[in-house]
PDB file of C-alpha atoms in Angstrom:
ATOM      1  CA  UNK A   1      -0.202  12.118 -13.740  1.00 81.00           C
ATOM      2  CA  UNK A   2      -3.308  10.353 -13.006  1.00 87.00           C
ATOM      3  CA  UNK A   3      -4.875  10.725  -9.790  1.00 86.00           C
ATOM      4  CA  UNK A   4      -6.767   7.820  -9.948  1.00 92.00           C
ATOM      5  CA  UNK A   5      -3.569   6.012  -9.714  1.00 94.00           C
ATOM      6  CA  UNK A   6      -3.301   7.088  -5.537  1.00 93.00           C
ATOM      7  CA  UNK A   7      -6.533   5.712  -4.721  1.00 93.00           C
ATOM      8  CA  UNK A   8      -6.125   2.253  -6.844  1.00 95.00           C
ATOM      9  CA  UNK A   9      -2.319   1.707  -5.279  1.00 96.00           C
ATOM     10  CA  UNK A  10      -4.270   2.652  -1.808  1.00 95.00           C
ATOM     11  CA  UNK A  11      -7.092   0.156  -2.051  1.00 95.00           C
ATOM     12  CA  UNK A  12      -5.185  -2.026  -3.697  1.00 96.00           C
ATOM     13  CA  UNK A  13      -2.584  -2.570  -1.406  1.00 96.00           C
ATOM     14  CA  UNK A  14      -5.187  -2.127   1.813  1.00 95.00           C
ATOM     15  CA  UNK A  15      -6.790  -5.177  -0.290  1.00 93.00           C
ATOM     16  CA  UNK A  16      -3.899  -7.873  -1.135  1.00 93.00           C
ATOM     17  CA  UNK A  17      -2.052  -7.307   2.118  1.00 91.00           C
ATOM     18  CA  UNK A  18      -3.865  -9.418   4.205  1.00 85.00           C
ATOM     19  CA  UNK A  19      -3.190 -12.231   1.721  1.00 85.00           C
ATOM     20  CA  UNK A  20       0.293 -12.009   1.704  1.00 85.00           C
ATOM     21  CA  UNK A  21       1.290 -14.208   4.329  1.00 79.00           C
ATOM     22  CA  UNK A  22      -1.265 -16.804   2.917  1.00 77.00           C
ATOM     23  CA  UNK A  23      -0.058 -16.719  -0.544  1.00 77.00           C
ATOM     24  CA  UNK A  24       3.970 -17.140   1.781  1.00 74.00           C
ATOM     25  CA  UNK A  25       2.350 -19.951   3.346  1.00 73.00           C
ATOM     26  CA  UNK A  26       1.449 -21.900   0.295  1.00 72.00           C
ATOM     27  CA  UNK A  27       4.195 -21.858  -1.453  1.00 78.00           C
ATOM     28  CA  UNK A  28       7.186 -21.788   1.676  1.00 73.00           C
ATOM     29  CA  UNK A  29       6.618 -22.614   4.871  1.00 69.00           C
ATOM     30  CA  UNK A  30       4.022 -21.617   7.872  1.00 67.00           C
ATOM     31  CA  UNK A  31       4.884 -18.192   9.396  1.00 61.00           C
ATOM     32  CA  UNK A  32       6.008 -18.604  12.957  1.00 58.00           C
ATOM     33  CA  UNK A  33       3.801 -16.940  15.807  1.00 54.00           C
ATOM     34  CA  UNK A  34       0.870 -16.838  13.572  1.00 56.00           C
ATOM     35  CA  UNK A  35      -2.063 -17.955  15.701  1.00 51.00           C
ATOM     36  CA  UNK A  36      -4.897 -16.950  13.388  1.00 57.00           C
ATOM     37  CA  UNK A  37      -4.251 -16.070   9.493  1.00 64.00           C
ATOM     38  CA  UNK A  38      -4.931 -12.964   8.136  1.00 63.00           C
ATOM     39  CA  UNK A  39      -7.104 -14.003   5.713  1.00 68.00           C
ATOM     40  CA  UNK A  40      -9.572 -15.168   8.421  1.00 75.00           C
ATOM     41  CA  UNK A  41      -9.960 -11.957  10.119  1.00 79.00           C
ATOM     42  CA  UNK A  42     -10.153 -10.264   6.382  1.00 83.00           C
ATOM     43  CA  UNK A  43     -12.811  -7.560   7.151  1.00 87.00           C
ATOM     44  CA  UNK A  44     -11.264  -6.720  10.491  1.00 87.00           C
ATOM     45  CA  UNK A  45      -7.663  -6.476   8.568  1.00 84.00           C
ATOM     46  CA  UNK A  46      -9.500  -4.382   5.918  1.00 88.00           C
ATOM     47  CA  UNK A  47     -11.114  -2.115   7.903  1.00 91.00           C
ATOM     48  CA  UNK A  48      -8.338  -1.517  10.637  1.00 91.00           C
ATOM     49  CA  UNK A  49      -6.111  -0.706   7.634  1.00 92.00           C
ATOM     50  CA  UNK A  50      -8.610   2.153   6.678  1.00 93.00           C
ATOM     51  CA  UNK A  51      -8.173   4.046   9.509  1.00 94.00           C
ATOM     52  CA  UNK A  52      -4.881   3.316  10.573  1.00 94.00           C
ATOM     53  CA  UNK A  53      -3.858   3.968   7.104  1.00 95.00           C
ATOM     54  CA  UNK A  54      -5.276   7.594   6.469  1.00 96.00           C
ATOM     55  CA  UNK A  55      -2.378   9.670   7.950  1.00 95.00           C
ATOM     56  CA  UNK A  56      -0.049   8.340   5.373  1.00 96.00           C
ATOM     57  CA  UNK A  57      -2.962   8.765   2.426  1.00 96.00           C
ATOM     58  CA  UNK A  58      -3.022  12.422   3.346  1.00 96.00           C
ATOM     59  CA  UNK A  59       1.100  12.654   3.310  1.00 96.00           C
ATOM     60  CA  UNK A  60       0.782  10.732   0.343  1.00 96.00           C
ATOM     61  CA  UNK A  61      -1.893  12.651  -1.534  1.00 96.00           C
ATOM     62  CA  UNK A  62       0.455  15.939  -0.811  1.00 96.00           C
ATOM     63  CA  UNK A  63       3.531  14.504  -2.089  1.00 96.00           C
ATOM     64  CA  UNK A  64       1.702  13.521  -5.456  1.00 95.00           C
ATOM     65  CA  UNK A  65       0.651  17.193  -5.699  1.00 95.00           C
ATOM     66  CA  UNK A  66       4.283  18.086  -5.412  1.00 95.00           C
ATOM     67  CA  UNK A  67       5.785  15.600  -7.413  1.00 94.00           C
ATOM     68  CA  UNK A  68       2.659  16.486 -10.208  1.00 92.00           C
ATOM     69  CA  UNK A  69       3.110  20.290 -10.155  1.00 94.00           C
ATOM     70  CA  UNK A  70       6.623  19.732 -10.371  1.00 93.00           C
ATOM     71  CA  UNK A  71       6.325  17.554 -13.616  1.00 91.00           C
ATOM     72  CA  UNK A  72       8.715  14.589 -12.092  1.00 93.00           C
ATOM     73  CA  UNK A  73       9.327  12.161 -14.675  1.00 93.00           C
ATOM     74  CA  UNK A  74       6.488   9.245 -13.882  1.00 92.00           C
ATOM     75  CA  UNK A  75       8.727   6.564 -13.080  1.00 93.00           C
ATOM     76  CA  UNK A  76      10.564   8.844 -10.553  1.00 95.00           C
ATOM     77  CA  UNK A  77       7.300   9.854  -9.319  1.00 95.00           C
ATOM     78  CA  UNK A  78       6.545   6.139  -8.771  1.00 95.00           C
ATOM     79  CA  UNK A  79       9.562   5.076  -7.182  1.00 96.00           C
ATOM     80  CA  UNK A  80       9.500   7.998  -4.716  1.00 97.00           C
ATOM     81  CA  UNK A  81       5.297   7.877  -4.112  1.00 97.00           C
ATOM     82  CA  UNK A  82       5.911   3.890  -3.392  1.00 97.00           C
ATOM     83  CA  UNK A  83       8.884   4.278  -1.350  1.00 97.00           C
ATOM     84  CA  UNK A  84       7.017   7.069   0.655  1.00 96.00           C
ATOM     85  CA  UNK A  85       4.092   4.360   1.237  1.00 97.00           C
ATOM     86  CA  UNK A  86       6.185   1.695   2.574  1.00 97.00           C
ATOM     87  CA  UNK A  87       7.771   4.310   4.909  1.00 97.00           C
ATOM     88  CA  UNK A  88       3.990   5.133   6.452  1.00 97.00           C
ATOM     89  CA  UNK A  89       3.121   1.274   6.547  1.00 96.00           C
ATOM     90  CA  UNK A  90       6.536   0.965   8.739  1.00 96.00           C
ATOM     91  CA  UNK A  91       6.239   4.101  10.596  1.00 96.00           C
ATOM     92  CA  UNK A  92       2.389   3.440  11.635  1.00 95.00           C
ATOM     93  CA  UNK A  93       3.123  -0.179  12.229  1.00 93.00           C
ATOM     94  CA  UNK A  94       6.222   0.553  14.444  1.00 94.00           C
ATOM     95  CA  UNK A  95       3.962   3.583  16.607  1.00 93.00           C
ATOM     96  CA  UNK A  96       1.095   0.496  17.266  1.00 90.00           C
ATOM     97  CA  UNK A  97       3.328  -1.551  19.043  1.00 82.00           C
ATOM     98  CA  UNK A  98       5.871  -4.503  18.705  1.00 78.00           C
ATOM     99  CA  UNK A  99       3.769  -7.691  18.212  1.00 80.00           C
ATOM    100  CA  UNK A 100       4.237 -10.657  17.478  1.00 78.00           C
ATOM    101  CA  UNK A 101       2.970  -9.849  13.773  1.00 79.00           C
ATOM    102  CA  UNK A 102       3.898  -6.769  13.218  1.00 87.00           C
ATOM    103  CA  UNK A 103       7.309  -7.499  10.986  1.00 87.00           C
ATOM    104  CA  UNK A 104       4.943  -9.811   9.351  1.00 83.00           C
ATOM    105  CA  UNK A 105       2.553  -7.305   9.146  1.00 87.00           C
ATOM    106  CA  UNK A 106       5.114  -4.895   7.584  1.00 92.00           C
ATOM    107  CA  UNK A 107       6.018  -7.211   4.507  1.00 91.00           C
ATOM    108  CA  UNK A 108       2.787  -8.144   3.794  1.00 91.00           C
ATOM    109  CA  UNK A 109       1.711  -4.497   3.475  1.00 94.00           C
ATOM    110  CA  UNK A 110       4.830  -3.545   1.908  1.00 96.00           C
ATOM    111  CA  UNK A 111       5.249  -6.126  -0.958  1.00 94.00           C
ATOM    112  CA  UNK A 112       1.401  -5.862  -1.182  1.00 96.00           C
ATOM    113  CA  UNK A 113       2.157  -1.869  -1.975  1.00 97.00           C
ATOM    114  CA  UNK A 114       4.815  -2.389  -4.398  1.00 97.00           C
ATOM    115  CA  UNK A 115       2.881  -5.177  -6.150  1.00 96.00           C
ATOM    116  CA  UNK A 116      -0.157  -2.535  -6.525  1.00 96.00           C
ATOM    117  CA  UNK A 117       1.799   0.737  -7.209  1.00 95.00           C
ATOM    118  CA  UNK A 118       3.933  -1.605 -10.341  1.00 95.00           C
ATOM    119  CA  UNK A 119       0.859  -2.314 -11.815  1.00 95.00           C
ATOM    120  CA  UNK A 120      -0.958   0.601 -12.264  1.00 94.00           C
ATOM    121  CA  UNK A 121       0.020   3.264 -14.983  1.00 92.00           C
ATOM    122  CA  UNK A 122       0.741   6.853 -13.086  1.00 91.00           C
ATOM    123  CA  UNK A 123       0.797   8.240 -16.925  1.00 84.00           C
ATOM    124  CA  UNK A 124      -1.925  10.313 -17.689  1.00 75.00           C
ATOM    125  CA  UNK A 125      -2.892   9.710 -21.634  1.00 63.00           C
ATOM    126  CA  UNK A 126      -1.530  11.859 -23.890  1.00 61.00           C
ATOM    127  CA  UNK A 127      -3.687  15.141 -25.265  1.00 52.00           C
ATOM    128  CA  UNK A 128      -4.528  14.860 -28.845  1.00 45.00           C
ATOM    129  CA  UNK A 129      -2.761  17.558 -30.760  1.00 49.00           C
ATOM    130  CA  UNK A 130      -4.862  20.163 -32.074  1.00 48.00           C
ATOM    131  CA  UNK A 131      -8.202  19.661 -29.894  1.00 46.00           C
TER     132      UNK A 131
END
């Protein structure tokens, strides 16, 4: 498995997230509560999410050591490695505090980190036979 694939779904995800409920916006209705959009406090979102995010990076990078060493089918190694993400952005979220944002907070980050762990191959390439 690539490792590359744990930073891209990680910056990825830090990345879209805050544009979630702006992209929910458009095309639904406006999110109740919402003061100030995410989108307009972008580098705070960003940067917040970098720290406040690293705990579950670390559990994260562990797992995919596990999951690699134990040669886990890829999609399985997905699946559980996306899961396991979603369970830090609820966890962390749920430690900060009950705000007014924070379920919205949640989805954002979680559909933002299924969006970004779907898209990226976890497949390393196959070795050439014979090299």
């Amino acid at each position: 498995m690539k490792q590359g694939y744990l930073f891209k779904h990680w910056l990825t995800t830090l990345l879209l997230a805050p544009l979630m409920p702006s992209v929910y916006e458009f095309i639904f209705v406006p999110i109740s509560g919402e003061i100030i959009e995410l989108v307009d406090l972008y580098p705070v979102v960003f940067f917040y999410s970098l720290f406040f995010s690293l705990p579950t990076l670390i559990v994260y990078y562990i797992v995919f050591r596990l999951l690699n060493k134990g040669h886990v089918h890829p999609l399985l190694a997905k699946a559980i490695l996306i899961g396991m993400s979603i369970a830090g952005i609820c966890t962390t979220l749920l430690i900060l505090g009950r705000g007014r944002l924070t379920e919205t907070l949640i989805l954002s980050f979680s559909v933002a980190s299924i969006v970004a762990g779907c898209i990226f191959s976890i497949k390393s390439a196959p070795e050439a036979v014979g090299t």
